[in-house]
C-alpha atoms as an extended CHARMM CRD file, in Angstrom:
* protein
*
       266  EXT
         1         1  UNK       CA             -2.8460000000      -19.0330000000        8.6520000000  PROA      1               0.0000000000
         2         2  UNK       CA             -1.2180000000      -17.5770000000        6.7100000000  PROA      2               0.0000000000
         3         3  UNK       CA             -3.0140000000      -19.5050000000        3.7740000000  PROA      3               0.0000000000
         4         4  UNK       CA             -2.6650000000      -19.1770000000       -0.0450000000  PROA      4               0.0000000000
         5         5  UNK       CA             -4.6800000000      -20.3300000000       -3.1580000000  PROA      5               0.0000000000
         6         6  UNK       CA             -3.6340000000      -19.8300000000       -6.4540000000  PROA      6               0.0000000000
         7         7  UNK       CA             -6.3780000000      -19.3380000000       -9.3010000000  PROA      7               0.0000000000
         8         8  UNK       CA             -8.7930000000      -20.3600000000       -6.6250000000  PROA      8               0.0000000000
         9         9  UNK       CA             -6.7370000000      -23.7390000000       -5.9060000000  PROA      9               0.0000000000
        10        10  UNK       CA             -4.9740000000      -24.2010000000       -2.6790000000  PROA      10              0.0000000000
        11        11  UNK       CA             -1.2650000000      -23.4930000000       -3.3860000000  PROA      11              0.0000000000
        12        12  UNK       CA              1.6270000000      -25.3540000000       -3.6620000000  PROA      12              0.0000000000
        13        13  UNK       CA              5.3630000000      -25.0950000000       -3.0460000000  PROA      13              0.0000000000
        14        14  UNK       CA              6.1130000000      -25.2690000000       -6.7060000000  PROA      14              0.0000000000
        15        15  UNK       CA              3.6730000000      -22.2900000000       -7.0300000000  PROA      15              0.0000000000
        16        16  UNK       CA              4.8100000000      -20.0090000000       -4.8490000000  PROA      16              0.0000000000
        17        17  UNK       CA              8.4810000000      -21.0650000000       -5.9670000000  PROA      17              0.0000000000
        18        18  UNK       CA              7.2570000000      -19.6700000000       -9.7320000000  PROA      18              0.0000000000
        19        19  UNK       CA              6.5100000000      -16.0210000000       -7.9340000000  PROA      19              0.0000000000
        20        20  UNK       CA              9.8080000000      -16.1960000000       -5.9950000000  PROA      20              0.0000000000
        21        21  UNK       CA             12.2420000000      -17.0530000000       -8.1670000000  PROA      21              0.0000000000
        22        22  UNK       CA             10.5930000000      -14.6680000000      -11.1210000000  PROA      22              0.0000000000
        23        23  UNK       CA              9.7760000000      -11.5660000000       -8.8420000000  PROA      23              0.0000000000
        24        24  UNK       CA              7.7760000000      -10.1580000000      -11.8340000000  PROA      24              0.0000000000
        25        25  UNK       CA              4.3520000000       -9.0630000000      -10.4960000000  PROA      25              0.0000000000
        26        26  UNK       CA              2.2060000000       -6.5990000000       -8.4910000000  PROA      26              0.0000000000
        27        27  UNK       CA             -0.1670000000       -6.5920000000       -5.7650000000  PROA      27              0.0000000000
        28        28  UNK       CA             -2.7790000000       -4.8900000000       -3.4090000000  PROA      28              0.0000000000
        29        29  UNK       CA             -3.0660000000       -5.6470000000        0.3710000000  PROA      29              0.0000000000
        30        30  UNK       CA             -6.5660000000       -4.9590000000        1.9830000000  PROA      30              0.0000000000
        31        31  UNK       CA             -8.8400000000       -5.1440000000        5.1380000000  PROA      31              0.0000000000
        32        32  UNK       CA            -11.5700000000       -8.0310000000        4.8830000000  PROA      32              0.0000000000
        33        33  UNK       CA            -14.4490000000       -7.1650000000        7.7170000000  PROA      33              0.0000000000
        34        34  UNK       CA            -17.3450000000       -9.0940000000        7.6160000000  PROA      34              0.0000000000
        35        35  UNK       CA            -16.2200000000      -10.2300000000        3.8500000000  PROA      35              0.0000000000
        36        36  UNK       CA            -16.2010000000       -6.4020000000        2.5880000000  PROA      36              0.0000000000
        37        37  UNK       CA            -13.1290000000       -3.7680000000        1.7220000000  PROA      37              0.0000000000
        38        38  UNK       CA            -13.1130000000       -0.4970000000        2.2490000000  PROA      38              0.0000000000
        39        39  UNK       CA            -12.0660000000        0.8060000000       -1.5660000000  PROA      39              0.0000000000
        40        40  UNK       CA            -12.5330000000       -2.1880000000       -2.6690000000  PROA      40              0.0000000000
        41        41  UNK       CA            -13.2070000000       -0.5300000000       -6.4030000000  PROA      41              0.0000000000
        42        42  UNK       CA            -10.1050000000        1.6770000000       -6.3550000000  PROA      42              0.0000000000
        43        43  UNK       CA             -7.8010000000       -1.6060000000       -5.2280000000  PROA      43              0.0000000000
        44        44  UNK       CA             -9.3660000000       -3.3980000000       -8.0810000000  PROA      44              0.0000000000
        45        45  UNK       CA             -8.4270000000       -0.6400000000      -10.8910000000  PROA      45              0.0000000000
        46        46  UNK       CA             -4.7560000000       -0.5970000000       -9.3050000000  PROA      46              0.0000000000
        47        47  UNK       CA             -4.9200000000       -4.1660000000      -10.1630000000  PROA      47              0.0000000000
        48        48  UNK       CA             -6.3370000000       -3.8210000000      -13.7670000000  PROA      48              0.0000000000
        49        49  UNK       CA             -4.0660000000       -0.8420000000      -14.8580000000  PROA      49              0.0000000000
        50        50  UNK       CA             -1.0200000000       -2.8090000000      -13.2920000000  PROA      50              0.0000000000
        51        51  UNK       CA             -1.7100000000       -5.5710000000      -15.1600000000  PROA      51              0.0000000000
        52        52  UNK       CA             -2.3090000000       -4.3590000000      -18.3480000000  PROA      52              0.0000000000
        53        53  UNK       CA              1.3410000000       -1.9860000000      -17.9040000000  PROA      53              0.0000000000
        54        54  UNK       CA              3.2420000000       -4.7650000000      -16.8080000000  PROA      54              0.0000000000
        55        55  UNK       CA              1.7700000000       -7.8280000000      -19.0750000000  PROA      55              0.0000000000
        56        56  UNK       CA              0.0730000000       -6.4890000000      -21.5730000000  PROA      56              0.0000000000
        57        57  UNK       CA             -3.6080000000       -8.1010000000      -20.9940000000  PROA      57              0.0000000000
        58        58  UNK       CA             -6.5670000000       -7.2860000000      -19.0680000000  PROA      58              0.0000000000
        59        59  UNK       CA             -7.4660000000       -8.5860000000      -15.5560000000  PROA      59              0.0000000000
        60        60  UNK       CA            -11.0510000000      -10.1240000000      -15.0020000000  PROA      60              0.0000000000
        61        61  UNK       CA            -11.6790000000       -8.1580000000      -11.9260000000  PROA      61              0.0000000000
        62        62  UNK       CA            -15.0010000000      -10.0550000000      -11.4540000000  PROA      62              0.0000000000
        63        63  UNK       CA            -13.3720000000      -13.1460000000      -10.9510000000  PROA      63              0.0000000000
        64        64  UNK       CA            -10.8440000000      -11.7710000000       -9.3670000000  PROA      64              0.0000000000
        65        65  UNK       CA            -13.2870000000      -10.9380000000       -6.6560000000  PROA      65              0.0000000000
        66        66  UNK       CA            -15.3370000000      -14.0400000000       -7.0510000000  PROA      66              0.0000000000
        67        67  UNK       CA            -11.5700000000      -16.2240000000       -5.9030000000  PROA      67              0.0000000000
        68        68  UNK       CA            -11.4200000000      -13.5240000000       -3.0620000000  PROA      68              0.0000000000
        69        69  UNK       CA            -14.2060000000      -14.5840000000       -1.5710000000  PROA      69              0.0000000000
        70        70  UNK       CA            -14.1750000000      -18.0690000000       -2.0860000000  PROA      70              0.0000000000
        71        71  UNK       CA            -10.5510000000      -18.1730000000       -0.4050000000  PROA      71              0.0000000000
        72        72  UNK       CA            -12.0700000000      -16.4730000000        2.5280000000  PROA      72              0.0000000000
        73        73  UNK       CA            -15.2590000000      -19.1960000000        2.4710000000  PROA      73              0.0000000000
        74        74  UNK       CA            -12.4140000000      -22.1860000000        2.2740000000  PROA      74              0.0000000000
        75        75  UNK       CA            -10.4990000000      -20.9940000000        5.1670000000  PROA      75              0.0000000000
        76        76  UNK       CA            -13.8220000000      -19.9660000000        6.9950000000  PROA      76              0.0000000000
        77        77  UNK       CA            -13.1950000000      -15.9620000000        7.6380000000  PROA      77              0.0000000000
        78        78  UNK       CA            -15.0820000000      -12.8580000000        7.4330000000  PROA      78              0.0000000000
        79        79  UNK       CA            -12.4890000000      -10.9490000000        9.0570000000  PROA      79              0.0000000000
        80        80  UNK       CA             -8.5740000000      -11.1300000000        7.5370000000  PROA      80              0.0000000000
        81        81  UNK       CA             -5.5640000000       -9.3200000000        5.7340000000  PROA      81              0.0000000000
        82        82  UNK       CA             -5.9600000000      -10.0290000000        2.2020000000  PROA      82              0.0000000000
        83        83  UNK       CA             -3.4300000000       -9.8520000000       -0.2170000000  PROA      83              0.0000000000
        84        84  UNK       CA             -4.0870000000      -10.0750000000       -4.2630000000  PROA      84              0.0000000000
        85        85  UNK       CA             -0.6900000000      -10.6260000000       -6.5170000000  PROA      85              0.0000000000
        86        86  UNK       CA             -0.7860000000      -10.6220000000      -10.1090000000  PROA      86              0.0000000000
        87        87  UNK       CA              1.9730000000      -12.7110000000      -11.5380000000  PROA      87              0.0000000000
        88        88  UNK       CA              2.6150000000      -15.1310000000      -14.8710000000  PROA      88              0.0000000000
        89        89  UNK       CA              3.9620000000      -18.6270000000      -14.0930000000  PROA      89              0.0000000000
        90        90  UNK       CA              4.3880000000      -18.1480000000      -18.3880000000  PROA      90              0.0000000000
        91        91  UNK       CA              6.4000000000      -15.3880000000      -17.8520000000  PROA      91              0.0000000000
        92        92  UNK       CA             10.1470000000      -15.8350000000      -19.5200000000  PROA      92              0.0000000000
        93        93  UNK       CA             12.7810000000      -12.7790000000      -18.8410000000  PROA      93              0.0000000000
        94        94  UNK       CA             14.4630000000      -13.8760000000      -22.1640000000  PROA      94              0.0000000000
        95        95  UNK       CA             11.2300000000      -13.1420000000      -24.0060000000  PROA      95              0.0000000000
        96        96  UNK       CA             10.1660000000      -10.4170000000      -21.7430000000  PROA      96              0.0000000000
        97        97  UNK       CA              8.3040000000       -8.8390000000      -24.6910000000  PROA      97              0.0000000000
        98        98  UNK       CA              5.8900000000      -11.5620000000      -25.1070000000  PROA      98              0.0000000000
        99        99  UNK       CA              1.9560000000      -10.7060000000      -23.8160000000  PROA      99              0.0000000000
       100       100  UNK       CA              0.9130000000      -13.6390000000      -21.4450000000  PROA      100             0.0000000000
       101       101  UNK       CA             -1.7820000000      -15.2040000000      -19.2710000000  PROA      101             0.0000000000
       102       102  UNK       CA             -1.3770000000      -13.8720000000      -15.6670000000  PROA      102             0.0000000000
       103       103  UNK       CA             -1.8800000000      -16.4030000000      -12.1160000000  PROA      103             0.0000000000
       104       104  UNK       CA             -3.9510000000      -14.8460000000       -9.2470000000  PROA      104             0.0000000000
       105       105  UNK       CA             -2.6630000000      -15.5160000000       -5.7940000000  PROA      105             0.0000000000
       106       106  UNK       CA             -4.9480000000      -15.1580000000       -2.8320000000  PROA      106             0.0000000000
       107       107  UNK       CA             -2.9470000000      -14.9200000000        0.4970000000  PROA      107             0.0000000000
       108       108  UNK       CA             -4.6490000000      -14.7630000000        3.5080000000  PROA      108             0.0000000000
       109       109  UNK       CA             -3.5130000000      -14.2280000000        7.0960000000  PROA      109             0.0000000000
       110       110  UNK       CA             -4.6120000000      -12.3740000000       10.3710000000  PROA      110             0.0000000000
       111       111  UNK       CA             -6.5690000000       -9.2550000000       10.2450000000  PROA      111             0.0000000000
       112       112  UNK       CA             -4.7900000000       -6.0490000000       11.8260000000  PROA      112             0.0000000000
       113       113  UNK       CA             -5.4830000000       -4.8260000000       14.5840000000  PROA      113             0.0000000000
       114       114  UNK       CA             -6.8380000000       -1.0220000000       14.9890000000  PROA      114             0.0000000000
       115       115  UNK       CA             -4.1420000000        0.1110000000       17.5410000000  PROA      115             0.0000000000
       116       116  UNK       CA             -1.3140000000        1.1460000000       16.0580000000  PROA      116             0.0000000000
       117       117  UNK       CA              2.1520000000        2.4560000000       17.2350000000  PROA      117             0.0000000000
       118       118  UNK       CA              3.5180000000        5.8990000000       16.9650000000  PROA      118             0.0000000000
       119       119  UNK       CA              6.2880000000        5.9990000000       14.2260000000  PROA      119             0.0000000000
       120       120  UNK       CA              9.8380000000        7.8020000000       14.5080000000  PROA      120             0.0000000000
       121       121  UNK       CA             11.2890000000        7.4970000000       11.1760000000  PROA      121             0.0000000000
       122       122  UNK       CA             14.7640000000        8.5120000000        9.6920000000  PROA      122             0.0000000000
       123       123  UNK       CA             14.7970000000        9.9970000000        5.9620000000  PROA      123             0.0000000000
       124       124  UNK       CA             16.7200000000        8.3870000000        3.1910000000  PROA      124             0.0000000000
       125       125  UNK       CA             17.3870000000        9.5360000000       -0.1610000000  PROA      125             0.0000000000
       126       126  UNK       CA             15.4450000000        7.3570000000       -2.3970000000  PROA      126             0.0000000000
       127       127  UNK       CA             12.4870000000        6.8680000000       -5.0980000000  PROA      127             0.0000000000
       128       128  UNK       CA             11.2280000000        3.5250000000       -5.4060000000  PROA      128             0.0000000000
       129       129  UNK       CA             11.4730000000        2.3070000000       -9.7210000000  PROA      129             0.0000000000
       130       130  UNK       CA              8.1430000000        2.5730000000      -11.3180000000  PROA      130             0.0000000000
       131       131  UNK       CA              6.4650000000        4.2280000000       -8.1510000000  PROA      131             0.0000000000
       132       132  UNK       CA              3.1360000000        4.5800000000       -9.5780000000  PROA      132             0.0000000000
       133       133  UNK       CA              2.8480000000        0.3640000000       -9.4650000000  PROA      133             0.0000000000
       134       134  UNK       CA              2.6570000000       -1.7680000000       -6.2950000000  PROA      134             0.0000000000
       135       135  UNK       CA              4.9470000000       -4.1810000000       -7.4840000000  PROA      135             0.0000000000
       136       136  UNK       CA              6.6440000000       -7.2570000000       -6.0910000000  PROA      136             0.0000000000
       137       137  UNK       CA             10.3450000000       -5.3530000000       -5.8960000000  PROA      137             0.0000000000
       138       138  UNK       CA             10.1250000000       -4.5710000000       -2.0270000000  PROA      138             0.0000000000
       139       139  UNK       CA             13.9520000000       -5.1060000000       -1.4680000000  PROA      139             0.0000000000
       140       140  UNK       CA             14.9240000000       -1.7230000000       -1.2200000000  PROA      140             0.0000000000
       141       141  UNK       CA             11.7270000000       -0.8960000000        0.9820000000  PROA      141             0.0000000000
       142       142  UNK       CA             13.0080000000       -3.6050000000        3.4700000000  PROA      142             0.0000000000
       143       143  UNK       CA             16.5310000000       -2.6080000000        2.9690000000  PROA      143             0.0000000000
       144       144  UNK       CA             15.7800000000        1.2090000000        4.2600000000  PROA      144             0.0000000000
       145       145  UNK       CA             13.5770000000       -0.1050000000        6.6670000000  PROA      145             0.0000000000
       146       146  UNK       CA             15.8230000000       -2.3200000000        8.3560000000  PROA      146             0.0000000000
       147       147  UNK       CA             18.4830000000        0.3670000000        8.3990000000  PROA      147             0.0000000000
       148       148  UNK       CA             16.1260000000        2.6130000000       10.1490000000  PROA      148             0.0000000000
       149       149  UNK       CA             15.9380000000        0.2540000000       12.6150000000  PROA      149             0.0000000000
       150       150  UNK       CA             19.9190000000        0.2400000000       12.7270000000  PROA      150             0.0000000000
       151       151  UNK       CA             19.8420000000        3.5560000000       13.5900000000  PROA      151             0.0000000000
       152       152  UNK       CA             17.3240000000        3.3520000000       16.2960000000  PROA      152             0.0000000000
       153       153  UNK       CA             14.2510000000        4.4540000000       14.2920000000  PROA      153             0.0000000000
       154       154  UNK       CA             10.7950000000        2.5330000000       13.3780000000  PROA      154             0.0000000000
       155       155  UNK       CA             10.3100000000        2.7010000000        9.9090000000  PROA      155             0.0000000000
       156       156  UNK       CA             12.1770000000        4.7760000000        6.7400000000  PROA      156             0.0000000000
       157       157  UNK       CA             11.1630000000        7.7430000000        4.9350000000  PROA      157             0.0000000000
       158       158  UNK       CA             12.2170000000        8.3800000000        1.0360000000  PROA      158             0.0000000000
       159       159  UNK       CA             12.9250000000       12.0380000000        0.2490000000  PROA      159             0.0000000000
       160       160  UNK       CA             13.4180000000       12.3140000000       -3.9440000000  PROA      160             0.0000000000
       161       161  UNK       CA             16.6350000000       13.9610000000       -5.7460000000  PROA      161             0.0000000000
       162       162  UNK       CA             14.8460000000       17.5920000000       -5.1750000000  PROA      162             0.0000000000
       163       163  UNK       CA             15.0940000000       17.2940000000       -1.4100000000  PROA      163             0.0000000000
       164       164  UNK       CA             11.5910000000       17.0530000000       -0.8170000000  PROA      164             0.0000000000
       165       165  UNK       CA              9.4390000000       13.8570000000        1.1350000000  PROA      165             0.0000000000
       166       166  UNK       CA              7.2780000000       11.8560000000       -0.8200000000  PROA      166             0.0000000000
       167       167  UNK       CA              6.7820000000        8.4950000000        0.8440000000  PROA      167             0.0000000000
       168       168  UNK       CA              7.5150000000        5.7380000000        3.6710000000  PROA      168             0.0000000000
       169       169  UNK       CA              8.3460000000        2.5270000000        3.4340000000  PROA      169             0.0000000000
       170       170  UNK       CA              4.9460000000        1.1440000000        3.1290000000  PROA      170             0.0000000000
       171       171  UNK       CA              3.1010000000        4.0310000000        3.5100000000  PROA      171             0.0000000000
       172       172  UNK       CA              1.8660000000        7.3900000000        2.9080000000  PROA      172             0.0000000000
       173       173  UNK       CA              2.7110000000       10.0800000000        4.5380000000  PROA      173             0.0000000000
       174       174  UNK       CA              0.3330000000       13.3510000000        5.5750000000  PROA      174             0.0000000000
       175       175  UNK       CA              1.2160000000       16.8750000000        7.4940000000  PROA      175             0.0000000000
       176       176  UNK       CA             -0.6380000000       18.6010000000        9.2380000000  PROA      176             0.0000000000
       177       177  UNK       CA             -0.3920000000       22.0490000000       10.0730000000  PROA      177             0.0000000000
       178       178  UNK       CA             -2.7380000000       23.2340000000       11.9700000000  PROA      178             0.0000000000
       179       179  UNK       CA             -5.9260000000       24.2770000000       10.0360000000  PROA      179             0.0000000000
       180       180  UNK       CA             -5.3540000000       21.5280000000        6.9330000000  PROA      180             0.0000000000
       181       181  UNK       CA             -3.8280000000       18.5730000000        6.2430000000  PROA      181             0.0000000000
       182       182  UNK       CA             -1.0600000000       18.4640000000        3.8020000000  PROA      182             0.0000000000
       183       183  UNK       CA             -0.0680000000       15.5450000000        1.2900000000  PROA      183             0.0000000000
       184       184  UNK       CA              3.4550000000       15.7450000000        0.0900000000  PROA      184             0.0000000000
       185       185  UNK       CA              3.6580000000       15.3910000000       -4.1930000000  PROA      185             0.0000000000
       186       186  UNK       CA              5.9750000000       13.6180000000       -5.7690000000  PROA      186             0.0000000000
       187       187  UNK       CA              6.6630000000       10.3030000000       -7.5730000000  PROA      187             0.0000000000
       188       188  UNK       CA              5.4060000000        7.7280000000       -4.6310000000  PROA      188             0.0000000000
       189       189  UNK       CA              2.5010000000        5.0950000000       -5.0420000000  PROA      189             0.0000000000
       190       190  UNK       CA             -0.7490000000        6.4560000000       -4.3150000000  PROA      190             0.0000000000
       191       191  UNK       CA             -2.4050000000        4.3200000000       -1.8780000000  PROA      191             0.0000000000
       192       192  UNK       CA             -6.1740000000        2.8790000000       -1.1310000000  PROA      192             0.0000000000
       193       193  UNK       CA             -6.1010000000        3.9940000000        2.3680000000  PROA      193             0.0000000000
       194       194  UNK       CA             -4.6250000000        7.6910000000        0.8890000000  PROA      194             0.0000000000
       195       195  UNK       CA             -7.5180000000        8.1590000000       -1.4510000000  PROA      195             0.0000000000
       196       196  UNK       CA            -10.0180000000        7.2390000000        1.0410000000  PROA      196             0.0000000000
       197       197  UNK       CA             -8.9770000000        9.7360000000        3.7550000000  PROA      197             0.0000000000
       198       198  UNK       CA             -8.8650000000       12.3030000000        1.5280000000  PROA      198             0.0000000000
       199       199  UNK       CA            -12.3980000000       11.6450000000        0.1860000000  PROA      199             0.0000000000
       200       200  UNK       CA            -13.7280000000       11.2490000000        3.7780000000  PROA      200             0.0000000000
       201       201  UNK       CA            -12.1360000000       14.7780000000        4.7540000000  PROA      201             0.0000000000
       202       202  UNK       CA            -13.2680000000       16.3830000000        2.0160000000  PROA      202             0.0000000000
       203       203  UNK       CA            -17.0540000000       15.1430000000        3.0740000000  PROA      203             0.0000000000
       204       204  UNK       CA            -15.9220000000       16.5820000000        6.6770000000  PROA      204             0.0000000000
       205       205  UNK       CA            -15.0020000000       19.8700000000        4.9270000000  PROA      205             0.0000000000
       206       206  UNK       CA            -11.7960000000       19.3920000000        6.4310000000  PROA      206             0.0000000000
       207       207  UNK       CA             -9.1290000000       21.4450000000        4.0730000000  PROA      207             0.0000000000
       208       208  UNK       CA             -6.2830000000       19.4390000000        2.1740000000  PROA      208             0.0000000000
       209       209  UNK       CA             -3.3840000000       20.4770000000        0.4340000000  PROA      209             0.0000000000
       210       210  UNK       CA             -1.3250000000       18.2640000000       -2.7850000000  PROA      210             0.0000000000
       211       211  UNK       CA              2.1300000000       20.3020000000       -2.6470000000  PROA      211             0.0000000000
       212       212  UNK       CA              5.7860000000       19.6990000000       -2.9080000000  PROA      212             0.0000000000
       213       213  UNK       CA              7.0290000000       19.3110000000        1.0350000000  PROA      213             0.0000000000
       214       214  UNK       CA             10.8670000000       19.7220000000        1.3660000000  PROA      214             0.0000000000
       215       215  UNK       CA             12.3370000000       18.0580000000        4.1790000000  PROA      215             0.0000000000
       216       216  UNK       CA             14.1080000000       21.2040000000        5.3630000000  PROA      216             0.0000000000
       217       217  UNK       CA              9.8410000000       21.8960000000        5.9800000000  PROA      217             0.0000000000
       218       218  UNK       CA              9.4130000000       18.9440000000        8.3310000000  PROA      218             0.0000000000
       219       219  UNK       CA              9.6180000000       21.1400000000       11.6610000000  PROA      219             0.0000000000
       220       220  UNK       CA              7.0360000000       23.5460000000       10.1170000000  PROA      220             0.0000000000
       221       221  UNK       CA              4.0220000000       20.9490000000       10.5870000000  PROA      221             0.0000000000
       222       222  UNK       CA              2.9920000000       20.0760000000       14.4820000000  PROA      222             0.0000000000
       223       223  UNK       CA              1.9730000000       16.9410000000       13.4270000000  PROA      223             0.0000000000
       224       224  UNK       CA              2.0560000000       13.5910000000       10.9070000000  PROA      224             0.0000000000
       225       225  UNK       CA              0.5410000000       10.7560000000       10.5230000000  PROA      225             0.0000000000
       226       226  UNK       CA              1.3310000000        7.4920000000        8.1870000000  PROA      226             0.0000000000
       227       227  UNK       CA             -1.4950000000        5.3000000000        6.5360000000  PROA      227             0.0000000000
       228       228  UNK       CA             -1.6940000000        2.4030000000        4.7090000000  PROA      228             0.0000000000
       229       229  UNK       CA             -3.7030000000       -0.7120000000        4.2100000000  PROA      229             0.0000000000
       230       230  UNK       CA             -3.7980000000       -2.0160000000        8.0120000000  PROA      230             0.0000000000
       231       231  UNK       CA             -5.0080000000        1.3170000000        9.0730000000  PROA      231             0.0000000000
       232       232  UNK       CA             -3.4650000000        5.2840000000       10.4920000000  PROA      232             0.0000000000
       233       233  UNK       CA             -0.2670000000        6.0840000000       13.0130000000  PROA      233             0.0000000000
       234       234  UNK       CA              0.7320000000        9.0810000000       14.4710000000  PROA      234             0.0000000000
       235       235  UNK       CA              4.2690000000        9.7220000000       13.3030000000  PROA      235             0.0000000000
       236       236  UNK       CA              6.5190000000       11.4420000000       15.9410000000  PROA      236             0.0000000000
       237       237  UNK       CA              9.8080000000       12.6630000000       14.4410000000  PROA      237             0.0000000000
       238       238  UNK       CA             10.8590000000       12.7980000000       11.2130000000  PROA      238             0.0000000000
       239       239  UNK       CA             15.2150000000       12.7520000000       11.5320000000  PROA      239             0.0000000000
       240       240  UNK       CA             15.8310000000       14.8300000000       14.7010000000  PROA      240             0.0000000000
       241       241  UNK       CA             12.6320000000       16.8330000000       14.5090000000  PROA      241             0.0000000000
       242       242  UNK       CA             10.0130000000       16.1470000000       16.8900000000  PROA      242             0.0000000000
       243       243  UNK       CA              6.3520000000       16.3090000000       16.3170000000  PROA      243             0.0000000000
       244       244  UNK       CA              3.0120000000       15.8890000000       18.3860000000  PROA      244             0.0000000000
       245       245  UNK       CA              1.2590000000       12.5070000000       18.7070000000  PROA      245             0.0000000000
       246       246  UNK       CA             -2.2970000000       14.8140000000       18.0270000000  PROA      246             0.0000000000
       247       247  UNK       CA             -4.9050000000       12.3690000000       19.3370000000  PROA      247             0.0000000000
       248       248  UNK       CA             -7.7740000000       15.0850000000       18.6140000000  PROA      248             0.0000000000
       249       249  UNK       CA             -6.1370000000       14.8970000000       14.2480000000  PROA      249             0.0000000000
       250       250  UNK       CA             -6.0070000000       11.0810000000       14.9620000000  PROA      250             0.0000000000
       251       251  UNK       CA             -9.3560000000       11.2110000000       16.0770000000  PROA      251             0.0000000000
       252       252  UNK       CA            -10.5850000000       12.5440000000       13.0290000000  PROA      252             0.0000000000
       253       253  UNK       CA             -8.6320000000       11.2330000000       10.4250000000  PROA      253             0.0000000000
       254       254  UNK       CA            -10.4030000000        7.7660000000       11.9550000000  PROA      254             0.0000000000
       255       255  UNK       CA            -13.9320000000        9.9030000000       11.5360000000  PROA      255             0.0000000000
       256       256  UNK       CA            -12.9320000000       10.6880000000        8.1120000000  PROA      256             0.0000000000
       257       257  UNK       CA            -11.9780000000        7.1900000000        7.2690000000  PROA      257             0.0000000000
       258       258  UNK       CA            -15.0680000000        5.2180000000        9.0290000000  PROA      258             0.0000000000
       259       259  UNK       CA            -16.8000000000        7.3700000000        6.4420000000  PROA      259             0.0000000000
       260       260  UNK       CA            -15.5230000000        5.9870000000        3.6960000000  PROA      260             0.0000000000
       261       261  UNK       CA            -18.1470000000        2.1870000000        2.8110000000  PROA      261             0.0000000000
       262       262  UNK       CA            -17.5950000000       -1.5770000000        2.8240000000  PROA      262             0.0000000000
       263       263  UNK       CA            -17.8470000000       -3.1320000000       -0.5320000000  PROA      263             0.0000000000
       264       264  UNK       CA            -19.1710000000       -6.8740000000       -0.1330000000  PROA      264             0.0000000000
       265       265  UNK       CA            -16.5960000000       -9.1540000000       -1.6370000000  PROA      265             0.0000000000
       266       266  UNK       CA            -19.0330000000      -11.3670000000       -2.7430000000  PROA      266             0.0000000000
């Protein structure tokens, strides 16, 4: 591990060199326990709508879960990190226009574990292109993230031209302040995990909130928390603002999500 197949074929250098060197592509990064996904539906229409934005044709997502799980039966896993990218080895930049046949690449590799760090992250001002799509362009996600590092942080934050927060680096971001959780708007990919917390907290009758969150706000909210595909982290500070690692909101953000089914691959 990590392994790869692409179109259900075990990759090859001159594959993966095809994805590399054209960088023109999305993806969706999942969970695989016991060969199901938690929103495995709502990663599947990110991958359709992608698709048919950035190439112009639809995405079989039937067989797109039918290579899923026979790359998880090849390697001989129930449990991994699974990673669907969407990409056209017909693809030409001079001809960029042109609808074409898209490749499915199936990388595998270890599954997260459920323990996850607290987060102190530094705020830059940024708004990733074409936020709405999770698309192969990560270098300016990397780029912030390793100068949060720089600057003795763990991960980056983006705040948009209006000031206010609307995303990290890989991940969502949620307040909470004290009787509801609140989930900063603004142009930022909506993600699986996201979507799936806030359906689980609605069934918990747990109150939610889609507003604009200005920075300047940050010290308002007693607590934060990032999510994402591998799973939820307190977040600590935001800049030079401290904020509570809540283990009882932890707690039940993880209720909340448990909530939420596994969808059989297969």
């Amino acid at each position: 591990m990590p392994m790869a197949f692409l179109n259900g074929e075990p990759a090859t250098a001159d594959d993966l060199r095809a994805l590399a060197l054209g960088n023109y592509g999305h993806f969706t990064s999942m969970q695989v326990r016991g060969g199901a996904v938690q929103g495995l539906d709502l990663h599947l229409r990110r991958l359709r709508a992608a698709t048919r934005e950035l190439f112009g044709t639809e995405l079989d997502t039937v067989d797109v879960q039918r290579q899923a799980h026979a790359a998880l039966q090849r390697a001989g896993l129930s449990d991994a990190s699974l990673r669907l990218t969407v990409f056209s080895r017909q693809f030409d930049y001079r001809d960029a226009g042109r609808d074409v046949a898209t490749d499915l690449l199936v990388s595998l590799s270890p599954a997260a574990t459920q323990a996850k760090p607290a987060l102190r992250v530094k705020s830059y001002d940024f708004v990733r292109p074409l936020p709405h799509i999770k698309h192969v362009g990560t270098f300016q996600l990397f780029h912030y993230r390793r100068r949060a590092l720089a600057d003795g942080f763990d991960d980056a934050l983006f705040v948009g031209p209006d000031g206010a927060m609307v995303e990290g680096s890989i991940w969502n971001l949620g307040l909470w302040d004290g009787e509801r959780v609140v989930w900063p708007d603004g142009p930022a990919l909506r993600g699986v995990c996201e979507q799936l917390l806030q359906a689980g907290l609605e069934a918990s009758g747990v109150p939610q909130q889609v507003r604009r969150v200005a920075l300047g706000e940050a010290g308002d909210f007693p607590a934060a928390f990032a999510c994402n595909a591998s799973g939820i982290q307190p977040v600590t500070a935001i800049d030079g603002v401290a904020l509570d690692a809540d283990t009882a909101l932890m707690a039940r953000l993880q209720v909340a999500l448990d909530r939420q089914p596994w969808q059989p691959l297969a």
